[in-house]
Short mmCIF file of C-alpha atoms in Angstrom, two decimals:
data_model
loop_
_atom_site.label_atom_id
_atom_site.label_comp_id
_atom_site.label_asym_id
_atom_site.label_seq_id
_atom_site.Cartn_x
_atom_site.Cartn_y
_atom_site.Cartn_z
CA MET A 1 106.72 104.81 -75.40
CA ASN A 2 109.32 105.97 -78.17
CA SER A 3 108.23 106.83 -81.71
CA ASN A 4 110.05 103.94 -83.18
CA PHE A 5 108.34 101.40 -81.15
CA SER A 6 104.96 103.31 -81.71
CA ASP A 7 105.43 103.00 -85.26
CA GLN A 8 106.56 99.26 -85.06
CA ALA A 9 103.32 98.63 -83.02
CA LYS A 10 100.98 100.42 -85.43
CA SER A 11 102.69 98.70 -88.41
CA ILE A 12 102.50 94.97 -87.03
CA GLU A 13 98.77 95.86 -85.65
CA GLN A 14 98.06 96.60 -89.22
CA LEU A 15 99.41 93.49 -90.69
CA LEU A 16 97.52 91.28 -87.92
CA GLU A 17 94.16 93.44 -88.57
CA MET A 18 94.58 92.42 -92.26
CA LEU A 19 95.37 88.84 -91.43
CA HIS A 20 92.42 88.19 -89.13
CA SER A 21 90.01 90.20 -91.52
CA LYS A 22 90.87 87.85 -94.36
CA TYR A 23 90.56 84.81 -92.41
CA GLU A 24 87.09 85.91 -91.22
CA GLU A 25 86.17 86.46 -94.75
CA VAL A 26 87.55 83.22 -95.87
CA LYS A 27 85.48 81.46 -93.02
CA LEU A 28 82.26 82.34 -94.61
CA GLY A 29 83.03 80.41 -97.68
CA GLY A 30 80.37 81.08 -100.53
CA GLY A 31 78.73 83.60 -98.22
CA SER A 32 75.90 83.96 -95.82
CA ALA A 33 73.21 83.25 -98.25
CA ARG A 34 74.78 79.92 -99.44
CA ILE A 35 75.35 79.12 -95.64
CA ALA A 36 71.54 79.72 -95.03
CA LYS A 37 70.59 77.35 -98.15
CA GLU A 38 72.55 74.60 -96.51
CA HIS A 39 70.87 75.10 -93.11
CA GLU A 40 67.43 74.86 -95.02
CA LYS A 41 68.33 71.35 -96.23
CA GLY A 42 68.96 70.37 -92.50
CA LYS A 43 73.07 70.34 -93.17
CA LEU A 44 75.80 71.89 -91.27
CA THR A 45 78.50 73.74 -93.11
CA ALA A 46 81.94 72.11 -93.53
CA ARG A 47 83.23 74.44 -90.93
CA GLU A 48 80.35 73.36 -88.69
CA ARG A 49 80.80 69.97 -89.25
CA ILE A 50 84.54 70.18 -88.18
CA ALA A 51 83.79 71.96 -85.10
CA TYR A 52 81.21 69.48 -84.11
CA LEU A 53 83.47 66.44 -84.84
CA ILE A 54 86.61 67.47 -82.98
CA ASP A 55 86.94 67.30 -79.27
CA PRO A 56 85.59 70.37 -77.31
CA GLN A 57 88.18 73.15 -76.53
CA SER A 58 90.64 71.23 -78.52
CA ASP A 59 93.08 72.85 -81.07
CA PHE A 60 92.67 72.85 -85.00
CA LEU A 61 95.64 73.47 -87.10
CA GLU A 62 94.06 74.50 -90.40
CA ILE A 63 96.08 73.87 -93.57
CA GLY A 64 95.60 75.99 -96.65
CA ALA A 65 93.17 78.41 -95.34
CA PHE A 66 94.05 80.91 -98.13
CA ALA A 67 94.27 78.54 -100.72
CA ALA A 68 93.21 80.11 -104.01
CA ASP A 69 93.07 83.55 -102.53
CA GLY A 70 92.62 86.04 -105.46
CA MET A 71 92.50 83.18 -108.03
CA TYR A 72 89.36 82.38 -110.42
CA GLU A 73 87.88 85.49 -110.01
CA GLU A 74 86.31 85.07 -113.48
CA GLU A 75 84.55 82.06 -112.18
CA GLY A 76 83.36 84.07 -109.06
CA GLY A 77 86.13 83.10 -106.67
CA CYS A 78 87.04 80.04 -104.69
CA PRO A 79 87.43 80.71 -101.11
CA SER A 80 89.75 78.14 -99.28
CA ALA A 81 89.77 76.22 -102.66
CA GLY A 82 86.42 74.98 -101.71
CA VAL A 83 87.60 72.58 -99.22
CA ILE A 84 88.76 72.69 -95.43
CA THR A 85 91.47 70.94 -94.43
CA GLY A 86 93.57 70.74 -91.12
CA ILE A 87 95.02 68.64 -88.10
CA GLY A 88 92.75 68.13 -85.39
CA TYR A 89 91.66 65.75 -82.43
CA VAL A 90 88.87 63.25 -82.11
CA LYS A 91 88.35 61.38 -78.98
CA SER A 92 92.00 62.74 -78.19
CA ARG A 93 93.19 61.01 -81.33
CA MET A 94 95.24 63.29 -83.75
CA CYS A 95 93.89 62.91 -87.42
CA MET A 96 93.60 64.89 -90.80
CA ILE A 97 90.25 66.12 -91.59
CA VAL A 98 89.47 66.90 -95.22
CA ALA A 99 85.72 68.53 -95.65
CA ASN A 100 84.24 69.82 -98.82
CA ASP A 101 82.75 73.09 -98.57
CA ALA A 102 79.33 72.93 -100.35
CA THR A 103 78.80 76.66 -100.19
CA VAL A 104 81.54 77.23 -102.56
CA LYS A 105 80.38 76.20 -106.07
CA ALA A 106 78.67 72.99 -104.63
CA GLY A 107 81.99 71.95 -103.53
CA ALA A 108 83.08 71.61 -106.93
CA TRP A 109 86.84 70.60 -107.72
CA PHE A 110 89.17 73.59 -108.88
CA PRO A 111 92.75 72.89 -109.78
CA MET A 112 93.72 74.32 -106.44
CA THR A 113 91.24 72.12 -104.70
CA ALA A 114 92.94 68.85 -105.97
CA LYS A 115 96.20 70.59 -104.89
CA LYS A 116 95.06 71.12 -101.36
CA ASN A 117 93.48 67.69 -101.08
CA LEU A 118 96.74 66.09 -102.12
CA ARG A 119 98.70 68.15 -99.62
CA ALA A 120 96.24 66.95 -96.73
CA GLN A 121 97.14 63.54 -97.91
CA GLU A 122 100.71 64.11 -98.20
CA ILE A 123 100.86 65.35 -94.55
CA ALA A 124 98.64 62.18 -93.41
CA MET A 125 100.99 59.78 -95.12
CA GLU A 126 104.22 61.46 -93.80
CA ASN A 127 103.00 61.59 -90.25
CA ARG A 128 100.78 58.32 -90.35
CA LEU A 129 97.89 60.02 -89.25
CA PRO A 130 94.09 58.79 -89.87
CA VAL A 131 92.16 60.71 -92.16
CA ILE A 132 88.36 61.67 -92.04
CA TYR A 133 86.62 62.93 -95.42
CA LEU A 134 83.50 64.79 -94.94
CA VAL A 135 82.29 64.57 -98.47
CA ASP A 136 79.92 66.95 -100.22
CA SER A 137 81.02 67.69 -103.58
CA ALA A 138 79.53 68.22 -107.04
CA GLY A 139 82.68 66.59 -108.61
CA VAL A 140 85.00 68.16 -111.15
CA PHE A 141 84.45 71.98 -112.21
CA LEU A 142 83.89 71.14 -115.68
CA PRO A 143 85.05 74.54 -117.55
CA MET A 144 88.48 73.84 -116.07
CA GLN A 145 88.42 69.98 -116.50
CA ASN A 146 91.79 70.04 -118.40
CA GLU A 147 93.73 71.38 -115.51
CA ILE A 148 92.28 68.91 -113.02
CA PHE A 149 91.74 65.68 -114.63
CA PRO A 150 94.58 63.97 -116.39
CA ASP A 151 98.13 64.83 -114.92
CA LYS A 152 100.13 63.15 -112.10
CA GLU A 153 99.04 65.65 -109.44
CA HIS A 154 95.72 66.07 -110.58
CA PHE A 155 92.38 64.82 -109.37
CA GLY A 156 93.05 61.20 -109.72
CA ARG A 157 96.29 61.02 -107.69
CA GLN A 158 94.17 61.37 -104.41
CA PHE A 159 92.59 57.61 -105.29
CA ARG A 160 96.22 56.40 -105.54
CA ASN A 161 96.85 57.84 -102.24
CA ASN A 162 93.89 56.22 -101.08
CA ALA A 163 94.93 52.92 -101.86
CA LYS A 164 98.66 53.76 -100.84
CA MET A 165 97.23 54.85 -97.29
CA SER A 166 95.25 51.90 -96.89
CA ALA A 167 98.55 49.48 -97.78
CA MET A 168 100.19 51.49 -95.10
CA GLY A 169 97.68 50.85 -92.39
CA ILE A 170 96.64 54.31 -92.24
CA VAL A 171 92.89 54.50 -90.99
CA GLN A 172 90.57 56.35 -93.45
CA ILE A 173 87.01 57.13 -92.68
CA ALA A 174 84.60 58.81 -95.03
CA ALA A 175 81.04 60.22 -94.62
CA ILE A 176 78.97 61.00 -97.51
CA MET A 177 76.92 64.37 -96.47
CA GLY A 178 76.00 65.46 -99.66
CA SER A 179 76.49 65.08 -103.29
CA CYS A 180 79.54 62.36 -104.11
CA VAL A 181 79.45 61.94 -107.95
CA ALA A 182 81.36 60.52 -110.90
CA GLY A 183 85.01 59.80 -110.38
CA GLY A 184 84.65 61.46 -106.74
CA ALA A 185 82.66 58.60 -105.70
CA TYR A 186 85.61 56.37 -105.32
CA LEU A 187 87.15 58.39 -102.70
CA PRO A 188 84.87 57.32 -99.95
CA ILE A 189 84.31 53.84 -101.12
CA MET A 190 88.27 53.32 -101.01
CA SER A 191 88.18 54.47 -97.67
CA ASP A 192 87.92 51.86 -94.65
CA GLU A 193 84.59 52.67 -93.49
CA ALA A 194 82.02 54.81 -95.84
CA MET A 195 78.79 56.16 -93.79
CA ILE A 196 76.10 58.26 -95.52
CA VAL A 197 73.48 60.94 -94.24
CA ASP A 198 69.90 59.85 -95.15
CA LYS A 199 67.97 62.06 -97.64
CA THR A 200 71.07 64.51 -98.05
CA GLY A 201 74.02 62.12 -98.98
CA SER A 202 74.03 60.56 -102.41
CA ILE A 203 76.64 58.75 -104.30
CA PHE A 204 76.62 57.53 -108.06
CA LEU A 205 78.98 57.46 -111.14
CA ALA A 206 76.22 59.32 -113.20
CA GLY A 207 73.25 61.12 -111.85
CA SER A 208 69.69 60.92 -113.07
CA TYR A 209 69.87 63.31 -115.84
CA LEU A 210 73.16 61.58 -117.20
CA VAL A 211 71.58 58.29 -116.93
CA LYS A 212 68.49 59.40 -118.77
CA ALA A 213 70.72 61.00 -121.72
CA ALA A 214 73.00 57.84 -121.61
CA ILE A 215 70.76 54.88 -121.46
CA GLY A 216 67.10 56.18 -121.48
CA GLU A 217 66.12 55.26 -117.98
CA THR A 218 64.08 57.39 -115.83
CA ILE A 219 65.22 57.30 -112.17
CA ASP A 220 65.39 59.89 -109.35
CA ASN A 221 68.78 60.53 -107.50
CA GLU A 222 67.47 59.22 -104.31
CA THR A 223 66.60 56.01 -105.64
CA LEU A 224 69.44 56.03 -107.81
CA GLY A 225 72.25 56.54 -105.24
CA GLY A 226 70.65 57.30 -102.04
CA ALA A 227 71.51 56.00 -98.24
CA THR A 228 68.72 53.54 -98.55
CA THR A 229 69.90 52.18 -101.77
CA HIS A 230 73.49 52.01 -100.97
CA CYS A 231 72.85 50.64 -97.42
CA GLU A 232 70.51 48.02 -98.24
CA ILE A 233 70.87 47.09 -101.72
CA SER A 234 74.18 47.82 -103.32
CA GLY A 235 76.19 47.33 -99.84
CA VAL A 236 78.46 50.26 -101.19
CA THR A 237 78.14 52.19 -97.82
CA ASP A 238 78.33 50.61 -94.35
CA ASN A 239 75.62 52.79 -92.28
CA LYS A 240 73.14 55.45 -92.67
CA TYR A 241 72.24 58.17 -90.14
CA ASP A 242 69.43 60.81 -89.89
CA SER A 243 71.41 63.87 -89.49
CA ASP A 244 74.75 65.29 -89.92
CA GLN A 245 75.47 65.40 -86.24
CA ALA A 246 74.60 61.40 -85.84
CA CYS A 247 76.99 60.74 -88.62
CA LEU A 248 79.74 62.80 -86.85
CA GLU A 249 78.91 61.09 -83.59
CA ALA A 250 79.30 57.55 -85.46
CA ILE A 251 82.99 58.73 -86.50
CA ARG A 252 83.87 59.92 -82.97
CA ASN A 253 82.77 56.39 -81.84
CA ILE A 254 85.06 54.74 -84.24
CA PHE A 255 87.85 56.81 -83.14
CA ASP A 256 87.36 56.19 -79.54
CA LYS A 257 88.05 52.52 -80.15
CA LEU A 258 91.00 52.69 -82.65
CA GLY A 259 94.36 50.87 -81.52
CA HIS A 260 97.79 52.86 -80.97
CA GLN A 261 100.91 52.48 -83.22
CA PRO A 262 104.40 52.56 -82.22
CA ASN A 263 105.74 56.36 -82.05
CA ALA A 264 108.96 58.06 -83.37
CA GLY A 265 110.23 58.86 -79.84
CA PHE A 266 110.79 62.44 -80.04
CA ASP A 267 111.47 63.74 -76.46
CA ARG A 268 109.00 66.00 -74.76
CA ALA A 269 109.23 67.36 -71.25
CA GLU A 270 106.91 69.61 -69.13
CA PRO A 271 106.08 72.68 -71.52
CA LYS A 272 107.35 76.10 -70.10
CA GLU A 273 106.21 79.64 -71.20
CA PRO A 274 108.66 81.61 -73.30
CA SER A 275 110.74 83.97 -71.34
CA ILE A 276 109.21 86.89 -72.99
CA SER A 277 105.41 87.73 -73.76
CA PRO A 278 103.65 87.48 -77.02
CA ALA A 279 103.44 91.06 -77.22
CA LYS A 280 107.19 91.57 -76.56
CA LEU A 281 107.66 88.85 -79.26
CA LEU A 282 105.80 91.25 -81.84
CA GLU A 283 107.75 94.28 -80.41
CA ASN A 284 110.93 92.47 -81.05
CA PHE A 285 110.52 91.49 -84.96
CA PRO A 286 110.56 94.79 -86.99
CA THR A 287 108.16 95.15 -89.94
CA GLU A 288 111.11 97.34 -91.67
CA ARG A 289 112.73 94.89 -94.16
CA VAL A 290 116.08 96.35 -93.94
CA LYS A 291 116.31 97.05 -90.17
CA PRO A 292 118.73 94.69 -88.37
CA TYR A 293 117.57 93.03 -85.42
CA ASP A 294 118.78 90.30 -82.90
CA MET A 295 117.06 86.87 -83.74
CA LEU A 296 117.98 85.58 -80.26
CA GLU A 297 115.33 88.01 -79.00
CA VAL A 298 112.67 86.51 -81.35
CA LEU A 299 113.78 83.20 -80.02
CA ALA A 300 112.97 84.03 -76.54
CA GLY A 301 109.51 84.60 -77.50
CA LEU A 302 109.07 81.16 -79.33
CA VAL A 303 111.17 78.65 -77.23
CA ASP A 304 110.55 77.53 -73.61
CA LYS A 305 111.98 79.58 -70.93
CA SER A 306 115.83 78.98 -70.42
CA SER A 307 115.89 75.99 -72.76
CA PHE A 308 118.10 77.30 -75.61
CA ASP A 309 121.52 75.88 -75.97
CA GLU A 310 123.51 77.70 -78.74
CA TYR A 311 125.71 75.75 -81.18
CA LYS A 312 129.17 77.34 -81.98
CA LYS A 313 127.86 80.70 -81.14
CA ASP A 314 131.18 82.29 -81.87
CA TYR A 315 131.57 80.72 -85.35
CA GLY A 316 129.48 81.35 -88.49
CA LYS A 317 127.42 84.25 -86.76
CA THR A 318 124.78 85.01 -89.32
CA LEU A 319 123.22 81.64 -88.78
CA ILE A 320 122.23 80.86 -85.14
CA CYS A 321 121.92 77.07 -84.61
CA GLY A 322 121.08 75.50 -81.21
CA THR A 323 118.76 72.94 -79.44
CA ALA A 324 115.55 74.15 -77.51
CA ARG A 325 112.23 73.09 -76.43
CA ILE A 326 108.92 74.31 -77.94
CA ASP A 327 105.83 73.52 -75.79
CA GLY A 328 108.10 70.61 -74.30
CA TRP A 329 109.22 69.26 -77.63
CA ALA A 330 113.05 69.08 -78.03
CA VAL A 331 114.06 70.75 -81.34
CA GLY A 332 116.97 71.79 -83.26
CA ILE A 333 116.81 75.61 -84.54
CA VAL A 334 118.27 76.88 -87.71
CA ALA A 335 117.71 80.70 -87.92
CA ASN A 336 119.09 83.48 -89.97
CA GLN A 337 120.53 86.31 -87.72
CA ARG A 338 119.68 89.61 -88.94
CA LYS A 339 121.87 91.87 -87.01
CA ILE A 340 125.47 92.84 -88.41
CA VAL A 341 128.11 90.63 -86.79
CA LYS A 342 131.85 90.88 -86.57
CA THR A 343 133.98 87.98 -87.18
CA ALA A 344 137.32 87.02 -84.93
CA LYS A 345 139.25 88.63 -87.96
CA GLY A 346 137.30 92.01 -87.34
CA GLU A 347 135.37 91.51 -90.43
CA MET A 348 131.95 92.66 -90.54
CA GLN A 349 128.99 90.36 -92.03
CA MET A 350 125.51 91.62 -93.06
CA GLY A 351 122.88 90.21 -91.33
CA GLY A 352 120.43 87.77 -93.15
CA VAL A 353 123.15 86.62 -95.43
CA ILE A 354 124.65 83.17 -95.36
CA TYR A 355 128.27 82.87 -95.35
CA SER A 356 130.87 80.01 -95.78
CA ASP A 357 131.34 79.49 -91.89
CA SER A 358 127.54 79.86 -91.37
CA ALA A 359 126.69 77.18 -93.93
CA ASP A 360 129.46 74.87 -92.74
CA LYS A 361 128.34 75.10 -89.08
CA ALA A 362 124.64 74.54 -90.09
CA ALA A 363 125.51 71.48 -92.20
CA ARG A 364 127.21 69.86 -88.95
CA PHE A 365 124.47 70.97 -86.64
CA ILE A 366 121.90 69.13 -89.06
CA MET A 367 123.90 66.10 -88.87
CA ASN A 368 124.04 66.23 -84.96
CA CYS A 369 120.19 66.49 -84.73
CA ASN A 370 119.73 63.72 -86.95
CA GLN A 371 122.18 61.47 -84.93
CA ARG A 372 120.22 62.68 -81.80
CA LYS A 373 116.59 62.19 -83.52
CA ILE A 374 115.79 66.02 -82.95
CA PRO A 375 113.15 67.46 -85.10
CA LEU A 376 114.46 70.61 -86.76
CA VAL A 377 112.83 73.86 -87.07
CA PHE A 378 114.04 76.44 -89.63
CA LEU A 379 113.24 80.15 -89.12
CA GLN A 380 113.81 82.11 -92.40
CA ASP A 381 114.90 85.71 -92.82
CA VAL A 382 117.23 85.18 -95.53
CA SER A 383 118.43 87.32 -98.38
CA GLY A 384 120.64 84.71 -99.83
CA PHE A 385 124.20 83.45 -99.87
CA MET A 386 127.10 85.89 -99.90
CA VAL A 387 128.15 86.83 -103.39
CA GLY A 388 131.48 88.54 -104.80
CA SER A 389 135.03 87.50 -105.52
CA LYS A 390 136.03 86.88 -102.00
CA ALA A 391 132.97 84.70 -101.04
CA GLU A 392 133.50 82.69 -104.25
CA HIS A 393 137.30 82.16 -103.68
CA GLY A 394 136.53 81.04 -100.15
CA GLY A 395 134.22 78.17 -101.56
CA ILE A 396 130.85 79.47 -100.75
CA ILE A 397 129.22 77.33 -103.51
CA LYS A 398 130.84 74.38 -101.64
CA ASP A 399 129.97 75.24 -98.38
CA GLY A 400 126.50 76.16 -99.42
CA ALA A 401 126.10 72.71 -101.28
CA LYS A 402 126.95 71.01 -97.84
CA MET A 403 124.48 72.53 -95.95
CA VAL A 404 121.80 71.83 -98.70
CA ASN A 405 122.77 68.16 -99.00
CA ALA A 406 122.71 67.73 -95.09
CA MET A 407 119.33 69.51 -94.95
CA ALA A 408 117.81 67.67 -97.94
CA ASN A 409 118.92 64.42 -96.63
CA SER A 410 117.58 65.05 -93.28
CA VAL A 411 115.43 62.28 -91.98
CA VAL A 412 114.09 63.73 -88.75
CA PRO A 413 110.98 65.92 -89.51
CA LYS A 414 111.73 69.56 -90.44
CA PHE A 415 109.35 72.55 -89.92
CA THR A 416 109.63 76.06 -91.39
CA LEU A 417 108.66 79.30 -90.48
CA LEU A 418 109.13 82.32 -93.08
CA LEU A 419 109.36 85.32 -90.76
CA GLY A 420 110.73 88.00 -93.04
CA ASN A 421 112.55 87.81 -96.30
CA SER A 422 112.97 84.35 -97.98
CA TYR A 423 114.92 85.14 -101.14
CA GLY A 424 116.94 82.84 -103.82
CA ALA A 425 118.90 79.92 -102.74
CA GLY A 426 118.61 81.10 -98.95
CA ASN A 427 114.79 79.74 -99.30
CA TYR A 428 116.19 76.44 -100.34
CA ALA A 429 119.03 76.02 -97.81
CA MET A 430 116.66 77.02 -95.00
CA CYS A 431 114.20 74.24 -95.85
CA GLY A 432 111.76 76.06 -98.35
CA LYS A 433 108.79 73.96 -99.87
CA ALA A 434 110.96 72.14 -102.18
CA TYR A 435 112.67 70.53 -99.49
CA ASP A 436 109.86 68.67 -97.89
CA PRO A 437 109.00 70.47 -94.62
CA ARG A 438 106.51 68.60 -92.53
CA LEU A 439 104.53 71.97 -92.34
CA ILE A 440 105.63 75.37 -93.44
CA PHE A 441 104.04 78.61 -92.46
CA ALA A 442 104.31 82.43 -93.04
CA TRP A 443 104.12 85.35 -90.81
CA PRO A 444 102.23 88.28 -92.40
CA THR A 445 105.66 90.04 -92.57
CA ALA A 446 107.09 87.38 -94.96
CA GLN A 447 108.21 87.86 -98.56
CA MET A 448 109.26 84.90 -100.78
CA ALA A 449 110.91 85.38 -104.23
CA VAL A 450 114.16 84.94 -106.23
CA MET A 451 115.29 88.28 -105.02
CA SER A 452 113.92 91.38 -103.17
CA GLY A 453 111.20 93.44 -105.25
CA ALA A 454 113.60 96.57 -105.49
CA SER A 455 116.51 94.37 -107.05
CA ALA A 456 114.10 92.56 -109.26
CA ALA A 457 112.42 95.37 -110.25
CA LYS A 458 115.58 97.00 -111.80
CA THR A 459 116.79 94.07 -113.36
CA LEU A 460 113.62 93.42 -114.99
CA LEU A 461 113.50 96.94 -116.12
CA GLN A 462 116.86 96.80 -117.68
CA ILE A 463 115.74 93.64 -119.46
CA LYS A 464 112.60 95.40 -120.74
CA VAL A 465 114.59 98.68 -121.87
CA ALA A 466 117.25 96.58 -123.73
CA SER A 467 114.43 94.80 -125.55
CA LEU A 468 112.75 97.86 -126.60
CA LYS A 469 116.31 99.36 -127.68
CA LYS A 470 116.73 96.11 -129.91
CA LYS A 471 113.48 96.99 -131.70
CA GLY A 472 114.69 100.55 -132.36
CA LYS A 473 112.23 102.16 -129.72
CA VAL A 474 113.55 104.89 -127.58
CA ILE A 475 111.99 105.13 -124.07
CA SER A 476 111.94 108.53 -122.13
CA PRO A 477 113.14 108.96 -118.53
CA GLU A 478 109.34 109.39 -117.69
CA ASN A 479 108.20 106.28 -119.50
CA GLU A 480 110.90 104.47 -117.84
CA LYS A 481 109.76 105.42 -114.29
CA GLU A 482 106.26 104.59 -115.23
CA LEU A 483 107.42 101.05 -116.29
CA LEU A 484 109.71 100.56 -113.41
CA ASP A 485 106.57 101.50 -111.27
CA GLU A 486 104.38 99.13 -113.10
CA ILE A 487 107.01 96.17 -112.61
CA THR A 488 107.57 97.10 -109.12
CA SER A 489 103.81 96.94 -108.25
CA LYS A 490 103.31 93.46 -110.02
CA TYR A 491 106.39 92.03 -108.29
CA ASN A 492 105.48 93.31 -104.72
CA GLU A 493 102.16 91.65 -105.34
CA GLU A 494 103.84 88.35 -105.88
CA LEU A 495 106.09 88.72 -102.90
CA SER A 496 103.12 88.70 -100.66
CA PRO A 497 102.70 85.70 -98.08
CA TYR A 498 99.08 85.44 -99.21
CA TYR A 499 100.42 85.17 -102.84
CA ALA A 500 102.38 82.37 -101.40
CA ALA A 501 99.57 80.79 -99.58
CA SER A 502 97.06 81.04 -102.33
CA ARG A 503 99.18 78.69 -104.24
CA LEU A 504 100.16 76.32 -101.45
CA TRP A 505 103.82 77.19 -101.45
CA VAL A 506 103.22 77.73 -97.76
CA ASP A 507 100.70 75.96 -95.58
CA GLY A 508 99.12 79.20 -94.40
CA VAL A 509 99.85 82.60 -93.03
CA ILE A 510 99.81 82.91 -89.32
CA ASP A 511 100.00 85.41 -86.39
CA PRO A 512 103.30 84.88 -84.93
CA ARG A 513 101.90 84.32 -81.68
CA GLU A 514 100.34 81.01 -82.96
CA SER A 515 103.95 79.72 -84.11
CA ARG A 516 104.62 77.71 -81.01
CA LYS A 517 101.05 75.94 -81.38
CA ALA A 518 101.89 74.98 -84.90
CA ILE A 519 105.35 73.72 -84.31
CA SER A 520 103.98 71.70 -81.40
CA MET A 521 100.98 70.22 -83.23
CA GLY A 522 103.47 69.41 -86.34
CA ILE A 523 105.93 67.47 -84.01
CA GLU A 524 103.06 65.77 -82.30
CA ALA A 525 102.01 64.65 -85.64
CA ALA A 526 105.27 63.56 -86.71
CA ASN A 527 105.73 61.59 -83.62
CA HIS A 528 103.05 59.09 -85.05
CA ALA A 529 105.53 58.05 -87.82
CA PRO A 530 108.60 56.13 -86.65
CA ILE A 531 111.70 57.07 -88.35
CA GLN A 532 112.67 54.20 -91.08
CA GLU A 533 115.42 55.86 -93.07
CA ARG A 534 118.95 55.85 -92.14
CA PHE A 535 120.51 59.50 -92.10
CA ASN A 536 123.12 59.56 -95.18
CA VAL A 537 124.34 62.70 -96.74
CA GLY A 538 126.01 60.83 -99.60
CA VAL A 539 129.09 62.76 -100.89
CA ILE A 540 129.91 65.93 -99.20
CA GLN A 541 133.16 67.81 -99.99
CA THR A 542 135.02 69.10 -96.93
#
């Protein structure tokens, strides 16, 4: 084994160890003590409920596992934003599951909790997936109510989505398995069916203490809003169950009898394994950010064997476009080529940079995929568009706009993987979060920002030094270096894929070897929603 491979293997292994370690920590939610308290009440935890609910040995694609990572530290943290969301299978039916984690601040809603819930509902609405809500929440985290309550993308938006999904014919089933208070009480009751666990589930607009304070009535929570009250007196809930397990079984029985809807008709053949092993895939992707590599070798570890047909392979070489299959599904791939390439004119083009010819090629390829009803997969390792007088005179802005226009107006589902760099307008053109990918995941090697850390730090330093000079302050070379180190450290922290995942700029950070599963499940979900719109790119200059 050569030393370069040894260093590469060690580097990727460290990144994967960090990923798996962080995920194991996140899965503990509020910690072992809090889990034990839930068990003492006869309750399952959120993750245990999901494991019981979904089909045995089936896949669960978690969305937002690292949401709120490193945030709300003054409040004691909020792992996974206090709610578990993801796509799973119940009685072989794909669905979105949303489960409050009562081990984290009693399932209270933080700002990122609202954002994560809305993202789960967005995925369900785009893909026409049934939704299962496992409700166990103390409601809004009051110290931060001003960041959760009133705005368009805040807490109340989920109830609007409940109503919209109902009108769209998307099945929503809710199980009240713990607290369900105040405004949060509307979520399960705006679902198509609401069930409740006896003695542990409760639902009311105001608890017993608030009722006493507001109107002077003395009553306990169970009588006020327990399972017996709402199943036998108010009729708010439909049925009660003796345990979490019995309630979850009832949900499974509902899904066992759901009717089937028309699908989008995306093509799927018998899946084949990639031509290279998962270990080789890791070997082919360097962790050194400036090291060139051949993206085709990475694709060999992602697509089904012998399925890749490259489009215009001798033109626009810094973008690879082509059709392939991933786990049997037909896909169109747009991927940044990171090796240095030579044009027909003998000019050398930097890898990871989008040139005019590459942008033009990608725009045409995206149009073809829309015409043929082929989902698109974008693999990002992009430094941005080419700059300089030659590029500007050649119309890089016009060609870049063509690509962005075609991608933004695409009606086939889009999926994005951030492998390495995701900088500036390159992030946009390669279907960043702002362009509605159905799912977007990052590898542990990814970085996302306006520009690279080194470039940004130098630019920010120049701005800072100029500002100090305007104020008549002189900065020594030593102080300048300290300032540069401070700026670099802060900027590099913001480049991290976990920083992006904590804010839901991506749906999660995944092991590269899980990429095929994520894309396959994403396309399977998208196949539930027939394409209604006609592809139209509007005005594109030629």
